[in-house]
Every structure is written in structure tokens, then in C-alpha cells.
Amino acid sequence: MSKLVIVGTVAFDAIETPFGKTDKILGGAATFIGLASSQFNVDAAVVSVVGGDFPQEHLDLLSDRNIDISGIEIVKEGKTFFWSGKYHNDMNSRDTLATELNVLADFNPIVPENYKNAEIVMLGNLHPNVQLSVLEQMTKKPQLVILDTMNFWMDCALTELHNVMKKVDVITINDAEARQLTGEYSLVVAARKIHTMGPKYVVIKKGEHGALLFHDDNVFFAPALPLEEVFDPTGAGDTFAGGFAGYLAKTDDVSFENMKNAVIYGSTLASFCVEKFGTERMVNLSSEDVYKRLQQFKSLTQFDIELA
Amino acid sequence: MSKLVIVGTVAFDAIETPFGKTDKILGGAATFIGLASSQFNVDAAVVSVVGGDFPQEHLDLLSDRNIDISGIEIVKEGKTFFWSGKYHNDMNSRDTLATELNVLADFNPIVPENYKNAEIVMLGNLHPNVQLSVLEQMTKKPQLVILDTMNFWMDCALTELHNVMKKVDVITINDAEARQLTGEYSLVVAARKIHTMGPKYVVIKKGEHGALLFHDDNVFFAPALPLEEVFDPTGAGDTFAGGFAGYLAKTDDVSFENMKNAVIYGSTLASFCVEKFGTERMVNLSSEDVYKRLQQFKSLTQFDIELA
């Protein structure tokens, strides 16, 4: 089993969807990544920052799942990062209603001493310089560095993003972002261009249309599970990344063949995430639930054409 | 092996895409369906109508592939159905520039005597009453009837469409059409509603995002092969349907499990169709090409998570 370091936001979200709205609830990329990876009982630590307003019970929720939270700095006099958004009817697009950086504005990530030799590093969506700072603290070259990012950093910190991209093995990005980053419409061509920017493995997330994993000339595809309804997409991409990273950490195998399985696990966990608001479904998820859904994924995609 | 009857247009298309444009070239639903099904060397007949302007070489192209064309009526004094369209840059949407029904306006399909007992009937996109007329000519209840249709008939012949839907086993339809037909955004819910309208099997085509096969509570998904570029999407849906029907006819097995394979074959053949204008790629397609691409489909989708 590999050690896993996760850096990302631990935050408050307020979400509005066609199905309802929430007050401030637990959110943040590292929260979703951590919860997803905890399904694999890996040795993981979250590096983040929260304010004095952040409830102890939310921190307990992570540590109860054996996630090391010693790298979550608590700025007593500060306020926790807050994001608010409203999803449109198609659930694929959303408007950001509020972004209050608060303690995130001066976030200086500190990797706990005993995780500086972690084999897998998961850089959740954050300013590229913060992601880079985490990599620079590692005392041993990690076996695998996974980067998640978003269009926001392409708009306002592209040079910094390119710098961190040169140092990572895997990037996870959505289809619109892959197109923005490369100026290419074809995702096959876009992935090839992204390879030349650094990452040997490119995961392109297409939301309800699944996810593609590219490596050299190889491609693997995992559909999203067809669901009756998507209740709240918030955190689905982070949950995917957490499942991907957690599975690789557990199996201690970063081959392309094993990454295919990791993509399936990521998709499986993301399919739960969207069933309830925020983290609600992820904190009430049994290994039996996961097992059953993996079976659904298998019957959804596996066929029986004999080829020599 | 089952006999296959195909009804649909045999036509001229003029196509414009971001990659170029064509003069009047061979097109039509039954043409693409026939060419795709001919990959399986099945005993197939096309029922259609053309005008006196239709070149003998196009008819030869079908009969050279052992497709029975005795059901293609030639109206000497009439003109062949003509469609012209222009694709937008994303290749997912198009404008119809011209639709000249010509001989199709009075099309009265005649199923050849020795195909009236065919086990599989493929109703290509046409007025629902024409599709129904073919079914009424069958002297033996077919083992499987497959219906393809489009939004145009939902707009102007919805009652007739519902009539023919009651008599078919499989419907193939795209995602926007499934939503239009049912008023449901979720494709899972839409498929369930379509089941109640008649078809026990519902295939929802999502273009570059693949295809879903629904049957009761079972779902199967085939991705589209990620391509560097889509040159011309015309006929891809018909080619999918032809591959689906042809594979089922060849294997003489209409179980859900075998339909999964049929969906994979349909997707495989459609991935060739879009590589060139019109039928160009489909008439120059070797069984080796198909075999290699099936291997690509397998490595694209198959994974190795052990589940009891």
C-alpha cells in the first residue's frame, strides 16, 4: 500500500439545484477526494486550511475515516473558504453566486513530516503555485503525482499552471478545459498536446458522458453510470479523482492497465456523490454499496466478442 | 442465419462540412444500413424507391455485396430523393439546406415475395405509415423488428409513429429525440417511458458520446471510438443500425446478451462511416479493418476488476 498526500480546499458550499438548495454545508476538493480515497483504507493525509468558524465535527468526519488531518491548518481568527453556486436545469452548467477566499488567500501548505515521503501525491484544484509548493516539500520523488485543475487557472495563472504540469504524471481535466488548454476540439488531439506539456497520463472528464484515459496511443473509456437523476454534481470530479488516487495507492501499482481499474473506481464513487447534496451520500457509503455498483459497471460495459 | 429486410431511402446527398463539400453523392438510410449489414454476408434485401436519374452503378454497388435489390422500385419518369445539409463546426448539429422528396412522396414499398418471411425487419427512417406498410406485408411474424425514426416524424406524424412503435421490438433514436418523445431529460427515465410505448429494447444514440441499450432494468453502453477527427457524420446512425441488425441476423440470436455485441458492432462500423464523405469509407472496408477496430473497442472498454 502507498501513502497518499492530498492537497486541496476544505470549505463551505451553498448549493442550489432544480431539486432544492442548501445552507452552508461541508465541501471542498480535498474533502471529496479524502472521503473517496478513504473507501480504500489507505494511509492518507489532507493538507489544507480552514478558519476558526469550521466545526470540529467536520474535521472529526475526516479523522474518523483514518485520514490524517495534522496538515489542515486552523486559522482561528480567519474564515473558511466559501463557494456558492446554482446549477441550471441540465445540471451540466452552473453559475457561481459567491466565492469568498478568506483563509485560502494566504494558504501556505505544510506537508506533515511523515508524509513527505508519500508515494502518491494528489494535487486538488488550487492555485498552481500552491500545488507546486507541495511538490517541493516532498523529500523523495513520488511514484505518481496527479494534478486536478480548472479553467479559472488557465484564465489567470496559465504560466504557473504550465510550470506545475511539467512536474506531474497524471492530469485530470474536463472536456471544455482540455479544449481551452490546447485550442483543439478533438479530445484525441487535445490529449496528445497535453502529453507534450508534461503529463504522461491524461484523464478527460466528460461528466454524464464518462471519462477518457489517454497514455501514448492507448485510450480507455469509462462511462458514467446512467442515473435516473443527478441531484447535485458538486464534488463529482473530486470524488472521481479521490477514487482514482485511492485505488492506485491501495494497489500500489501505477501501470496503465491498473489505471483503467482506477478510472472505473473513480467513476463508480462519483456516481454515488451526485445522488445527494454535498458529501451526504459519500459519508454514508458502505463497501457493499460500492461492490454492487461495480457489478453494474461491469454489466454496463463488458461484452463477449471473441477476438484472437 | 436470419433473413433481413431493410426499408429506407436510397438517395442523393450533398454535404458540406468544415472539411469540404460534395456534389450529389450516394446516400440514404437504406444504403448505409445495407452497406453495414453486408459486412456480415447476410441474406438481405433493400426495399426502396429511386428515380430514372439514379445511376446503375449505385445499384450495382449494393447487388455486388449480395444485397437483393429487387425491392428497389425505379420510377423512370421521377427523380431520386435528394437531401442537402451543412454541418456546423462541432459536427453535432447541422442545417438542412434542401429536401426534395421527389419519388419518395408516393413511395409504396413492396417487399419481395421471398423476403416476406424474413426473421429480421429493419425499418429505416421514413414516414411511419410506410414503415407500417412493410410490417403488414410480412407473412410470418418476424423474430425481431427494429425501428429507426427521427424528430421530424414526432413533429408531423406523432400518432402514426406511436402506431408503428406498438409493433416493434427495438427502437433506435438519438438522445434529443428520446427527450422530445417522452418529455423526460433523464435518458434512464425516457427509456422506461419508451418501453411502455411498445419497444422492449431501446437504443439511444448519443453521437460522439456513444450509445445506450436499455431492456427492462438492464443497461449496456458502447462508447464511440475517440477519433482524431469526424469528417462527415452523415449516415453514422444508419450504419450503426445496419451493423446492429446485420450482426443479429448473422448470429441468429436476439437475446439481450447478444444485442450487446450487436451494439459494439454497430458502433465499430459507424466509427468508419464518419471518416470520409458519404459511403466512401463503407464501400472500401475490409473485414481486417473491422477486426482491428473491434480490438480497439475491446481495449477501450474492457477492464479487469475481479468481482465474485
PDB file of N, CA and C in Angstrom, chain A residues 8 22 85 145 223 233 246 266 270 276 307:
ATOM      1  N   GLY A   8      -5.760  20.382  -1.144  1.00  0.00           N
ATOM      2  CA  GLY A   8      -6.958  20.951  -1.766  1.00  0.00           C
ATOM      3  C   GLY A   8      -7.759  21.718  -0.743  1.00  0.00           C
ATOM      4  N   THR A  22     -29.263  24.349  -0.350  1.00  0.00           N
ATOM      5  CA  THR A  22     -28.700  24.071   0.961  1.00  0.00           C
ATOM      6  C   THR A  22     -28.209  25.356   1.603  1.00  0.00           C
ATOM      7  N   GLY A  85     -23.003  28.216  -5.511  1.00  0.00           N
ATOM      8  CA  GLY A  85     -23.305  28.091  -6.932  1.00  0.00           C
ATOM      9  C   GLY A  85     -24.719  27.589  -7.170  1.00  0.00           C
ATOM     10  N   VAL A 145       2.337  11.595  -9.341  1.00  0.00           N
ATOM     11  CA  VAL A 145       1.728  12.870  -8.970  1.00  0.00           C
ATOM     12  C   VAL A 145       0.533  13.106  -9.881  1.00  0.00           C
ATOM     13  N   PRO A 223     -17.749   4.869 -18.921  1.00  0.00           N
ATOM     14  CA  PRO A 223     -18.975   5.675 -18.964  1.00  0.00           C
ATOM     15  C   PRO A 223     -19.334   6.151 -17.568  1.00  0.00           C
ATOM     16  N   PRO A 233     -24.281  17.771  -8.712  1.00  0.00           N
ATOM     17  CA  PRO A 233     -22.986  17.353  -9.272  1.00  0.00           C
ATOM     18  C   PRO A 233     -21.775  17.834  -8.478  1.00  0.00           C
ATOM     19  N   GLY A 246      -7.020   6.860  -4.680  1.00  0.00           N
ATOM     20  CA  GLY A 246      -7.127   5.902  -3.575  1.00  0.00           C
ATOM     21  C   GLY A 246      -6.922   4.469  -4.042  1.00  0.00           C
ATOM     22  N   GLY A 266     -13.074   5.358  -9.785  1.00  0.00           N
ATOM     23  CA  GLY A 266     -13.383   6.789  -9.703  1.00  0.00           C
ATOM     24  C   GLY A 266     -14.789   7.078 -10.197  1.00  0.00           C
ATOM     25  N   ALA A 270     -17.974   8.452  -8.032  1.00  0.00           N
ATOM     26  CA  ALA A 270     -18.617   9.704  -8.463  1.00  0.00           C
ATOM     27  C   ALA A 270     -20.115   9.499  -8.681  1.00  0.00           C
ATOM     28  N   LYS A 276     -26.883  12.839  -3.736  1.00  0.00           N
ATOM     29  CA  LYS A 276     -27.376  13.693  -2.645  1.00  0.00           C
ATOM     30  C   LYS A 276     -26.610  15.014  -2.649  1.00  0.00           C
ATOM     31  N   LEU A 307     -12.138 -12.320 -29.734  1.00  0.00           N
ATOM     32  CA  LEU A 307     -11.128 -11.847 -30.682  1.00  0.00           C
ATOM     33  C   LEU A 307      -9.830 -12.567 -30.358  1.00  0.00           C
TER      34      LEU A 307
END
